[in-house]
PDB file of C-alpha atoms in Angstrom:
ATOM      1  CA  ALA A   1     -24.780 -62.896  -5.665  1.00 80.00           C
ATOM      2  CA  GLN A   2     -22.761 -66.075  -5.819  1.00 88.00           C
ATOM      3  CA  SER A   3     -19.270 -66.553  -4.427  1.00 93.00           C
ATOM      4  CA  VAL A   4     -16.572 -69.153  -3.956  1.00 96.00           C
ATOM      5  CA  ALA A   5     -14.095 -69.373  -1.098  1.00 96.00           C
ATOM      6  CA  GLN A   6     -10.838 -71.289  -1.276  1.00 97.00           C
ATOM      7  CA  PRO A   7      -9.487 -70.779   2.232  1.00 96.00           C
ATOM      8  CA  GLU A   8      -5.964 -72.058   1.628  1.00 96.00           C
ATOM      9  CA  ASP A   9      -3.554 -70.098  -0.542  1.00 95.00           C
ATOM     10  CA  GLN A  10      -1.258 -73.116  -0.689  1.00 97.00           C
ATOM     11  CA  VAL A  11      -1.430 -76.792   0.187  1.00 98.00           C
ATOM     12  CA  ASN A  12       1.734 -78.836   0.618  1.00 98.00           C
ATOM     13  CA  VAL A  13       1.620 -82.618   0.527  1.00 98.00           C
ATOM     14  CA  ALA A  14       4.205 -85.359   0.229  1.00 98.00           C
ATOM     15  CA  GLU A  15       4.185 -87.501  -2.894  1.00 97.00           C
ATOM     16  CA  GLY A  16       2.062 -90.600  -2.371  1.00 97.00           C
ATOM     17  CA  ASN A  17      -0.015 -89.049   0.401  1.00 98.00           C
ATOM     18  CA  PRO A  18      -3.696 -88.150   0.008  1.00 97.00           C
ATOM     19  CA  LEU A  19      -4.498 -84.543  -0.820  1.00 97.00           C
ATOM     20  CA  THR A  20      -7.468 -82.284  -0.192  1.00 97.00           C
ATOM     21  CA  VAL A  21      -8.066 -78.829  -1.623  1.00 98.00           C
ATOM     22  CA  LYS A  22     -10.960 -77.060   0.055  1.00 98.00           C
ATOM     23  CA  CYS A  23     -13.804 -75.103  -1.516  1.00 98.00           C
ATOM     24  CA  THR A  24     -16.966 -73.614  -0.068  1.00 97.00           C
ATOM     25  CA  TYR A  25     -19.574 -71.734  -2.025  1.00 96.00           C
ATOM     26  CA  SER A  26     -22.536 -69.418  -1.686  1.00 93.00           C
ATOM     27  CA  VAL A  27     -25.299 -69.416  -4.298  1.00 88.00           C
ATOM     28  CA  SER A  28     -29.054 -68.987  -4.510  1.00 84.00           C
ATOM     29  CA  GLY A  29     -30.697 -72.362  -4.924  1.00 83.00           C
ATOM     30  CA  ASN A  30     -28.848 -75.437  -6.107  1.00 83.00           C
ATOM     31  CA  PRO A  31     -25.393 -75.185  -7.644  1.00 87.00           C
ATOM     32  CA  TYR A  32     -23.430 -76.460 -10.550  1.00 91.00           C
ATOM     33  CA  LEU A  33     -19.870 -76.893  -9.240  1.00 94.00           C
ATOM     34  CA  PHE A  34     -16.605 -77.278 -11.098  1.00 95.00           C
ATOM     35  CA  TRP A  35     -12.898 -77.799 -10.501  1.00 97.00           C
ATOM     36  CA  TYR A  36     -10.255 -76.602 -12.939  1.00 97.00           C
ATOM     37  CA  VAL A  37      -6.457 -76.869 -12.885  1.00 97.00           C
ATOM     38  CA  GLN A  38      -3.983 -74.324 -14.260  1.00 95.00           C
ATOM     39  CA  TYR A  39      -0.344 -75.040 -15.052  1.00 94.00           C
ATOM     40  CA  PRO A  40       2.154 -72.153 -15.421  1.00 90.00           C
ATOM     41  CA  ASN A  41       1.541 -69.971 -18.467  1.00 87.00           C
ATOM     42  CA  ARG A  42      -1.421 -72.074 -19.536  1.00 91.00           C
ATOM     43  CA  GLY A  43      -5.182 -71.718 -19.512  1.00 91.00           C
ATOM     44  CA  LEU A  44      -7.489 -73.548 -17.143  1.00 94.00           C
ATOM     45  CA  GLN A  45      -8.227 -77.221 -17.762  1.00 95.00           C
ATOM     46  CA  PHE A  46     -11.475 -78.851 -16.672  1.00 95.00           C
ATOM     47  CA  LEU A  47     -11.133 -81.599 -14.030  1.00 96.00           C
ATOM     48  CA  LEU A  48     -14.646 -82.471 -12.923  1.00 96.00           C
ATOM     49  CA  LYS A  49     -18.138 -81.153 -12.278  1.00 94.00           C
ATOM     50  CA  TYR A  50     -21.117 -81.758 -10.029  1.00 94.00           C
ATOM     51  CA  ILE A  51     -24.493 -81.363 -11.649  1.00 88.00           C
ATOM     52  CA  THR A  52     -26.824 -83.711  -9.781  1.00 85.00           C
ATOM     53  CA  GLY A  53     -26.955 -87.218  -8.371  1.00 86.00           C
ATOM     54  CA  ASP A  54     -24.120 -88.929  -6.522  1.00 89.00           C
ATOM     55  CA  ASN A  55     -22.348 -86.565  -4.160  1.00 91.00           C
ATOM     56  CA  LEU A  56     -18.967 -88.103  -4.989  1.00 95.00           C
ATOM     57  CA  VAL A  57     -17.826 -87.040  -8.427  1.00 95.00           C
ATOM     58  CA  LYS A  58     -14.898 -88.648 -10.210  1.00 95.00           C
ATOM     59  CA  GLY A  59     -12.855 -86.720 -12.722  1.00 94.00           C
ATOM     60  CA  SER A  60      -9.652 -86.614 -14.703  1.00 91.00           C
ATOM     61  CA  TYR A  61      -6.209 -87.770 -13.507  1.00 93.00           C
ATOM     62  CA  GLY A  62      -7.596 -89.666 -10.505  1.00 95.00           C
ATOM     63  CA  PHE A  63      -9.183 -86.597  -8.881  1.00 97.00           C
ATOM     64  CA  GLU A  64     -12.548 -86.689  -7.178  1.00 97.00           C
ATOM     65  CA  ALA A  65     -14.689 -84.209  -5.284  1.00 97.00           C
ATOM     66  CA  GLU A  66     -17.400 -84.541  -2.695  1.00 95.00           C
ATOM     67  CA  PHE A  67     -20.461 -82.309  -2.750  1.00 95.00           C
ATOM     68  CA  ASN A  68     -21.806 -81.556   0.729  1.00 95.00           C
ATOM     69  CA  LYS A  69     -24.992 -79.519   0.560  1.00 92.00           C
ATOM     70  CA  SER A  70     -25.333 -78.897   4.307  1.00 93.00           C
ATOM     71  CA  GLN A  71     -21.784 -77.570   4.545  1.00 95.00           C
ATOM     72  CA  THR A  72     -21.939 -75.892   1.109  1.00 95.00           C
ATOM     73  CA  SER A  73     -18.612 -77.455   0.273  1.00 96.00           C
ATOM     74  CA  PHE A  74     -17.057 -79.148  -2.730  1.00 97.00           C
ATOM     75  CA  HIS A  75     -13.590 -80.289  -1.656  1.00 98.00           C
ATOM     76  CA  LEU A  76     -11.205 -81.743  -4.229  1.00 98.00           C
ATOM     77  CA  LYS A  77      -9.423 -84.948  -3.277  1.00 98.00           C
ATOM     78  CA  LYS A  78      -6.951 -87.480  -4.584  1.00 97.00           C
ATOM     79  CA  PRO A  79      -5.893 -90.669  -2.773  1.00 97.00           C
ATOM     80  CA  SER A  80      -2.225 -90.504  -3.776  1.00 97.00           C
ATOM     81  CA  ALA A  81      -0.547 -87.284  -4.883  1.00 97.00           C
ATOM     82  CA  LEU A  82       1.951 -87.086  -7.738  1.00 97.00           C
ATOM     83  CA  VAL A  83       4.654 -84.448  -8.206  1.00 97.00           C
ATOM     84  CA  SER A  84       3.025 -83.689 -11.559  1.00 96.00           C
ATOM     85  CA  ASP A  85      -0.159 -82.653  -9.715  1.00 97.00           C
ATOM     86  CA  SER A  86       1.632 -79.504  -8.550  1.00 97.00           C
ATOM     87  CA  ALA A  87      -0.369 -76.636 -10.056  1.00 97.00           C
ATOM     88  CA  LEU A  88      -3.012 -74.014  -9.307  1.00 97.00           C
ATOM     89  CA  TYR A  89      -6.528 -75.314  -8.645  1.00 98.00           C
ATOM     90  CA  PHE A  90      -9.723 -73.314  -9.074  1.00 97.00           C
ATOM     91  CA  CYS A  91     -13.186 -74.059  -7.783  1.00 97.00           C
ATOM     92  CA  ALA A  92     -16.150 -72.527  -9.648  1.00 95.00           C
ATOM     93  CA  VAL A  93     -19.915 -72.253  -9.129  1.00 93.00           C
ATOM     94  CA  ARG A  94     -23.049 -71.150 -10.936  1.00 87.00           C
ATOM     95  CA  PRO A  95     -26.719 -71.334  -9.976  1.00 82.00           C
ATOM     96  CA  ARG A  96     -28.681 -74.252 -11.418  1.00 78.00           C
ATOM     97  CA  ASP A  97     -32.202 -73.019 -11.067  1.00 60.00           C
ATOM     98  CA  SER A  98     -32.569 -71.153 -14.292  1.00 61.00           C
ATOM     99  CA  GLY A  99     -33.284 -72.099 -17.849  1.00 61.00           C
ATOM    100  CA  GLY A 100     -31.131 -69.400 -19.197  1.00 67.00           C
ATOM    101  CA  TYR A 101     -27.695 -67.931 -18.969  1.00 71.00           C
ATOM    102  CA  GLN A 102     -25.995 -67.659 -15.609  1.00 75.00           C
ATOM    103  CA  LYS A 103     -22.464 -66.478 -14.934  1.00 83.00           C
ATOM    104  CA  VAL A 104     -19.819 -68.853 -13.589  1.00 88.00           C
ATOM    105  CA  THR A 105     -17.841 -67.484 -10.635  1.00 92.00           C
ATOM    106  CA  PHE A 106     -14.323 -68.709  -9.909  1.00 95.00           C
ATOM    107  CA  GLY A 107     -12.423 -68.811  -6.629  1.00 96.00           C
ATOM    108  CA  ILE A 108      -9.008 -67.183  -6.251  1.00 96.00           C
ATOM    109  CA  GLY A 109      -7.207 -70.487  -6.531  1.00 97.00           C
ATOM    110  CA  THR A 110      -5.141 -72.779  -4.319  1.00 98.00           C
ATOM    111  CA  LYS A 111      -1.563 -73.627  -5.145  1.00 97.00           C
ATOM    112  CA  LEU A 112      -0.858 -77.315  -4.670  1.00 97.00           C
ATOM    113  CA  GLN A 113       2.752 -78.249  -4.052  1.00 97.00           C
ATOM    114  CA  VAL A 114       3.559 -81.981  -4.045  1.00 97.00           C
ATOM    115  CA  ILE A 115       6.924 -82.647  -2.437  1.00 96.00           C
ATOM    116  CA  PRO A 116       8.998 -85.573  -3.743  1.00 95.00           C
TER     117      PRO A 116
ATOM    118  CA  GLY B   1      -7.231 -76.561 -34.395  1.00 54.00           C
ATOM    119  CA  ALA B   2      -8.207 -78.802 -31.553  1.00 81.00           C
ATOM    120  CA  GLY B   3      -8.327 -76.180 -28.833  1.00 93.00           C
ATOM    121  CA  VAL B   4      -9.027 -72.534 -28.151  1.00 97.00           C
ATOM    122  CA  SER B   5      -6.344 -70.372 -29.714  1.00 97.00           C
ATOM    123  CA  GLN B   6      -5.427 -66.898 -28.465  1.00 97.00           C
ATOM    124  CA  SER B   7      -3.084 -64.382 -30.006  1.00 96.00           C
ATOM    125  CA  PRO B   8      -0.778 -62.779 -29.322  1.00 97.00           C
ATOM    126  CA  ARG B   9       0.513 -64.771 -26.338  1.00 96.00           C
ATOM    127  CA  TYR B  10       2.328 -61.723 -25.033  1.00 97.00           C
ATOM    128  CA  LYS B  11       1.649 -58.070 -25.660  1.00 97.00           C
ATOM    129  CA  VAL B  12       3.567 -55.079 -24.364  1.00 97.00           C
ATOM    130  CA  ALA B  13       2.076 -51.657 -24.925  1.00 97.00           C
ATOM    131  CA  LYS B  14       2.720 -48.154 -23.713  1.00 97.00           C
ATOM    132  CA  ARG B  15       0.130 -46.468 -21.562  1.00 97.00           C
ATOM    133  CA  GLY B  16      -2.427 -44.777 -23.779  1.00 97.00           C
ATOM    134  CA  GLN B  17      -2.092 -47.157 -26.712  1.00 97.00           C
ATOM    135  CA  ASP B  18      -4.945 -49.273 -28.025  1.00 98.00           C
ATOM    136  CA  VAL B  19      -4.622 -53.080 -28.090  1.00 98.00           C
ATOM    137  CA  ALA B  20      -6.613 -55.879 -29.709  1.00 98.00           C
ATOM    138  CA  LEU B  21      -6.616 -59.443 -28.433  1.00 98.00           C
ATOM    139  CA  ARG B  22      -7.884 -62.294 -30.574  1.00 98.00           C
ATOM    140  CA  CYS B  23      -9.657 -65.513 -29.625  1.00 98.00           C
ATOM    141  CA  ASP B  24     -10.338 -68.396 -31.992  1.00 98.00           C
ATOM    142  CA  PRO B  25     -12.717 -70.797 -30.199  1.00 97.00           C
ATOM    143  CA  ILE B  26     -13.236 -74.469 -30.810  1.00 96.00           C
ATOM    144  CA  SER B  27     -15.200 -74.894 -34.024  1.00 94.00           C
ATOM    145  CA  GLY B  28     -18.926 -75.148 -33.417  1.00 91.00           C
ATOM    146  CA  HIS B  29     -18.836 -73.855 -29.862  1.00 93.00           C
ATOM    147  CA  VAL B  30     -21.801 -71.584 -29.313  1.00 92.00           C
ATOM    148  CA  SER B  31     -20.697 -69.881 -26.104  1.00 92.00           C
ATOM    149  CA  LEU B  32     -17.618 -67.689 -25.766  1.00 94.00           C
ATOM    150  CA  PHE B  33     -16.320 -65.976 -22.655  1.00 94.00           C
ATOM    151  CA  TRP B  34     -13.607 -63.454 -21.876  1.00 97.00           C
ATOM    152  CA  TYR B  35     -11.960 -63.324 -18.453  1.00 97.00           C
ATOM    153  CA  GLN B  36      -9.310 -61.146 -16.859  1.00 97.00           C
ATOM    154  CA  GLN B  37      -6.857 -62.869 -14.531  1.00 95.00           C
ATOM    155  CA  ALA B  38      -4.672 -60.652 -12.377  1.00 94.00           C
ATOM    156  CA  LEU B  39      -1.536 -62.076 -10.794  1.00 90.00           C
ATOM    157  CA  GLY B  40      -2.420 -64.426  -7.970  1.00 88.00           C
ATOM    158  CA  GLN B  41      -6.145 -64.225  -8.625  1.00 91.00           C
ATOM    159  CA  GLY B  42      -8.825 -66.315 -10.235  1.00 93.00           C
ATOM    160  CA  PRO B  43     -10.403 -65.480 -13.579  1.00 95.00           C
ATOM    161  CA  GLU B  44     -12.767 -62.514 -13.378  1.00 95.00           C
ATOM    162  CA  PHE B  45     -15.638 -62.521 -15.857  1.00 94.00           C
ATOM    163  CA  LEU B  46     -15.622 -59.804 -18.490  1.00 96.00           C
ATOM    164  CA  THR B  47     -18.195 -60.691 -21.145  1.00 95.00           C
ATOM    165  CA  TYR B  48     -20.195 -63.519 -22.725  1.00 93.00           C
ATOM    166  CA  PHE B  49     -21.308 -64.226 -26.312  1.00 94.00           C
ATOM    167  CA  GLN B  50     -23.878 -66.688 -27.536  1.00 92.00           C
ATOM    168  CA  ASN B  51     -22.986 -66.980 -31.213  1.00 93.00           C
ATOM    169  CA  GLU B  52     -22.651 -63.365 -32.363  1.00 95.00           C
ATOM    170  CA  ALA B  53     -24.887 -61.920 -29.644  1.00 94.00           C
ATOM    171  CA  GLN B  54     -23.198 -60.330 -26.636  1.00 95.00           C
ATOM    172  CA  LEU B  55     -25.582 -61.403 -23.875  1.00 91.00           C
ATOM    173  CA  ASP B  56     -23.601 -60.170 -20.895  1.00 91.00           C
ATOM    174  CA  LYS B  57     -21.001 -57.426 -20.735  1.00 93.00           C
ATOM    175  CA  SER B  58     -21.472 -56.621 -17.084  1.00 93.00           C
ATOM    176  CA  GLY B  59     -17.868 -57.491 -16.222  1.00 94.00           C
ATOM    177  CA  LEU B  60     -16.202 -55.010 -18.572  1.00 96.00           C
ATOM    178  CA  PRO B  61     -14.443 -52.599 -16.198  1.00 95.00           C
ATOM    179  CA  SER B  62     -14.937 -49.442 -18.242  1.00 94.00           C
ATOM    180  CA  ASP B  63     -16.066 -48.140 -21.614  1.00 96.00           C
ATOM    181  CA  ARG B  64     -12.455 -48.476 -22.752  1.00 97.00           C
ATOM    182  CA  PHE B  65     -13.103 -52.208 -23.065  1.00 98.00           C
ATOM    183  CA  PHE B  66     -15.003 -53.493 -26.080  1.00 97.00           C
ATOM    184  CA  ALA B  67     -15.570 -57.013 -27.381  1.00 98.00           C
ATOM    185  CA  GLU B  68     -17.095 -58.359 -30.554  1.00 97.00           C
ATOM    186  CA  ARG B  69     -17.807 -61.656 -32.281  1.00 97.00           C
ATOM    187  CA  PRO B  70     -19.334 -60.539 -35.569  1.00 96.00           C
ATOM    188  CA  GLU B  71     -19.733 -63.917 -37.276  1.00 94.00           C
ATOM    189  CA  GLY B  72     -20.235 -66.040 -34.210  1.00 92.00           C
ATOM    190  CA  SER B  73     -16.769 -67.523 -34.356  1.00 95.00           C
ATOM    191  CA  VAL B  74     -13.584 -65.489 -33.800  1.00 97.00           C
ATOM    192  CA  SER B  75     -13.789 -62.846 -31.101  1.00 98.00           C
ATOM    193  CA  THR B  76     -11.720 -59.739 -30.449  1.00 98.00           C
ATOM    194  CA  LEU B  77     -11.300 -57.926 -27.154  1.00 98.00           C
ATOM    195  CA  LYS B  78     -10.193 -54.333 -27.645  1.00 98.00           C
ATOM    196  CA  ILE B  79      -8.848 -52.052 -24.968  1.00 98.00           C
ATOM    197  CA  GLN B  80      -8.554 -48.382 -25.785  1.00 98.00           C
ATOM    198  CA  ARG B  81      -6.235 -45.886 -24.112  1.00 97.00           C
ATOM    199  CA  THR B  82      -4.620 -48.617 -22.018  1.00 97.00           C
ATOM    200  CA  GLN B  83      -3.678 -47.952 -18.407  1.00 97.00           C
ATOM    201  CA  GLN B  84      -1.283 -49.768 -16.106  1.00 96.00           C
ATOM    202  CA  GLU B  85      -4.113 -51.418 -14.191  1.00 95.00           C
ATOM    203  CA  ASP B  86      -5.091 -53.192 -17.417  1.00 97.00           C
ATOM    204  CA  SER B  87      -1.970 -55.359 -17.090  1.00 97.00           C
ATOM    205  CA  ALA B  88      -3.198 -58.925 -16.636  1.00 97.00           C
ATOM    206  CA  VAL B  89      -3.681 -62.210 -18.440  1.00 96.00           C
ATOM    207  CA  TYR B  90      -6.770 -62.196 -20.632  1.00 98.00           C
ATOM    208  CA  LEU B  91      -8.333 -65.624 -21.013  1.00 96.00           C
ATOM    209  CA  CYS B  92     -10.849 -66.724 -23.607  1.00 97.00           C
ATOM    210  CA  ALA B  93     -13.025 -69.806 -23.155  1.00 95.00           C
ATOM    211  CA  SER B  94     -15.624 -71.540 -25.285  1.00 94.00           C
ATOM    212  CA  SER B  95     -18.306 -74.111 -24.599  1.00 91.00           C
ATOM    213  CA  THR B  96     -20.801 -76.266 -26.456  1.00 88.00           C
ATOM    214  CA  ASP B  97     -23.437 -75.290 -23.940  1.00 79.00           C
ATOM    215  CA  ARG B  98     -25.918 -72.816 -25.341  1.00 73.00           C
ATOM    216  CA  PHE B  99     -25.735 -70.776 -22.171  1.00 64.00           C
ATOM    217  CA  GLY B 100     -22.226 -71.805 -21.173  1.00 52.00           C
ATOM    218  CA  SER B 101     -23.550 -73.224 -17.948  1.00 63.00           C
ATOM    219  CA  ASN B 102     -23.267 -76.875 -16.986  1.00 75.00           C
ATOM    220  CA  GLN B 103     -20.836 -77.934 -19.664  1.00 83.00           C
ATOM    221  CA  PRO B 104     -17.129 -77.318 -19.051  1.00 88.00           C
ATOM    222  CA  GLN B 105     -15.473 -74.292 -20.523  1.00 91.00           C
ATOM    223  CA  HIS B 106     -12.426 -74.879 -22.716  1.00 94.00           C
ATOM    224  CA  PHE B 107      -9.774 -72.247 -22.128  1.00 96.00           C
ATOM    225  CA  GLY B 108      -7.082 -70.834 -24.330  1.00 96.00           C
ATOM    226  CA  ASP B 109      -3.602 -70.199 -22.933  1.00 96.00           C
ATOM    227  CA  GLY B 110      -4.295 -66.503 -22.616  1.00 96.00           C
ATOM    228  CA  THR B 111      -2.703 -63.240 -23.671  1.00 97.00           C
ATOM    229  CA  ARG B 112      -0.378 -61.702 -21.103  1.00 97.00           C
ATOM    230  CA  LEU B 113      -0.774 -57.943 -21.435  1.00 98.00           C
ATOM    231  CA  SER B 114       1.805 -55.634 -19.919  1.00 97.00           C
ATOM    232  CA  ILE B 115       1.254 -51.891 -19.947  1.00 97.00           C
ATOM    233  CA  LEU B 116       4.376 -49.789 -19.439  1.00 95.00           C
TER     234      LEU B 116
END
């Protein structure tokens, strides 16, 4: 069975400072990895994904994430946080090694609070 | 429309009543997912459709939950004899990916269901 761990319920960062939101995963074989963001009373919005290739993935709104296979991690990062980045962030995983359908599993989310 | 549309946005029902939640996916999207999101949690998978075929319903919590997508477009999630523990936000997502795997899922804004 696959799983995602987001060890921090909340991350606080000052505006303009770099931010990191942590994610570790457990899956059989190689993973597809995703980050989504959720604003209040809205659905999830896709930020970025890792499929294969370069371990550093760049996504929307200046976010990036680094895939680390040995540490089974996929931490979300941004060099300079904005107040508007304050939201709930979800990491998600699914196994790659299949030609057919596989379920995507989401973490419980990390609340990012950017302080002006 | 440009995105995934869900209706109603809010639904209040008395315990024991039946409810029906509607999802209108992005036109042409093959894959459609339903998730349940409890307060402070990540989305929990309920069921998956590829066109009109329900390929995975392993996440439906009981036989009170039923989903359909008869023409491979609009989907309805029905909950019979609702109970208080059914209170949650129900999210629908669609994807171009035939198996909904390595392409991002596009989420609607959800239906917030409250059972009194």
